[in-house]
């Protein structure tokens, strides 16, 4: 039987507690709580698939990045560093992010595909994003993707 991502998180949490790694254990506890919250949301409790768990981890990592930025702008460097460290820890559970070159290549192909389908100029943004998003799911931040799509459509 293969181990699920959720059980790997539980195992890593137990190891972090044994090692008295406060940062890792706190981060994993919060992430597992977010996963559980997602599992009980809706009418029925259900077990999340690894893909759904990845989406939750991605969302949690994004929250940490945004919080780190907010703390840094608010003049609280200690909290900013902690949030940044938590975000980096969560990133180890995510698939490798696409480089800018790889992302640009995927977007360029999608723009060509959208143009072949009749979409032109900045209004083609939605059509291009529909093509790109499934290909880069979990491997690139939506903001990064949107910025590159916008740049390709303008130039």
Short mmCIF file of C-alpha atoms in Angstrom, two decimals, residues 14-75:
data_model
loop_
_atom_site.label_atom_id
_atom_site.label_comp_id
_atom_site.label_asym_id
_atom_site.label_seq_id
_atom_site.Cartn_x
_atom_site.Cartn_y
_atom_site.Cartn_z
CA UNK A 14 5.17 12.81 15.10
CA UNK A 15 8.88 12.95 14.22
CA UNK A 16 8.93 16.74 14.75
CA UNK A 17 7.30 16.35 18.16
CA UNK A 18 9.82 13.69 19.18
CA UNK A 19 12.67 15.93 18.01
CA UNK A 20 11.11 18.92 19.82
CA UNK A 21 11.15 20.91 16.57
CA UNK A 22 8.62 23.59 17.54
CA UNK A 23 8.49 25.31 14.12
CA UNK A 24 7.91 22.09 12.17
CA UNK A 25 5.39 20.65 14.61
CA UNK A 26 3.37 23.88 14.81
CA UNK A 27 3.34 24.28 11.02
CA UNK A 28 2.31 20.68 10.41
CA UNK A 29 -0.39 20.87 13.10
CA UNK A 30 -1.92 23.94 11.44
CA UNK A 31 -1.74 22.30 8.01
CA UNK A 32 -3.35 19.08 9.24
CA UNK A 33 -6.07 21.15 10.92
CA UNK A 34 -6.74 22.90 7.58
CA UNK A 35 -6.94 19.49 5.87
CA UNK A 36 -9.38 18.20 8.50
CA UNK A 37 -11.46 21.37 8.16
CA UNK A 38 -11.63 20.78 4.40
CA UNK A 39 -12.63 17.13 4.96
CA UNK A 40 -15.59 18.02 7.18
CA UNK A 41 -16.72 20.99 5.07
CA UNK A 42 -19.97 20.36 3.22
CA UNK A 43 -22.73 17.91 4.01
CA UNK A 44 -20.64 14.77 4.49
CA UNK A 45 -17.24 14.02 5.99
CA UNK A 46 -14.90 12.63 3.36
CA UNK A 47 -11.28 11.63 2.92
CA UNK A 48 -9.31 14.05 0.72
CA UNK A 49 -7.31 12.69 -2.21
CA UNK A 50 -3.60 13.52 -2.46
CA UNK A 51 -4.42 16.16 -5.11
CA UNK A 52 -6.90 17.84 -2.77
CA UNK A 53 -4.39 17.68 0.10
CA UNK A 54 -1.83 19.33 -2.21
CA UNK A 55 -4.31 22.14 -2.91
CA UNK A 56 -4.76 22.70 0.84
CA UNK A 57 -0.97 22.75 1.37
CA UNK A 58 -0.59 25.17 -1.55
CA UNK A 59 -3.23 27.45 -0.01
CA UNK A 60 -1.51 27.29 3.39
CA UNK A 61 1.90 28.07 1.84
CA UNK A 62 0.38 31.05 0.03
CA UNK A 63 -1.10 32.31 3.32
CA UNK A 64 2.39 32.14 4.88
CA UNK A 65 3.97 34.11 2.01
CA UNK A 66 1.29 36.80 2.22
CA UNK A 67 1.58 36.99 6.03
CA UNK A 68 5.38 37.25 5.78
CA UNK A 69 4.99 40.19 3.37
CA UNK A 70 2.44 41.86 5.64
CA UNK A 71 4.63 41.46 8.73
CA UNK A 72 7.69 42.75 6.86
CA UNK A 73 5.77 45.84 5.70
CA UNK A 74 4.40 46.31 9.21
CA UNK A 75 7.89 46.44 10.69
#
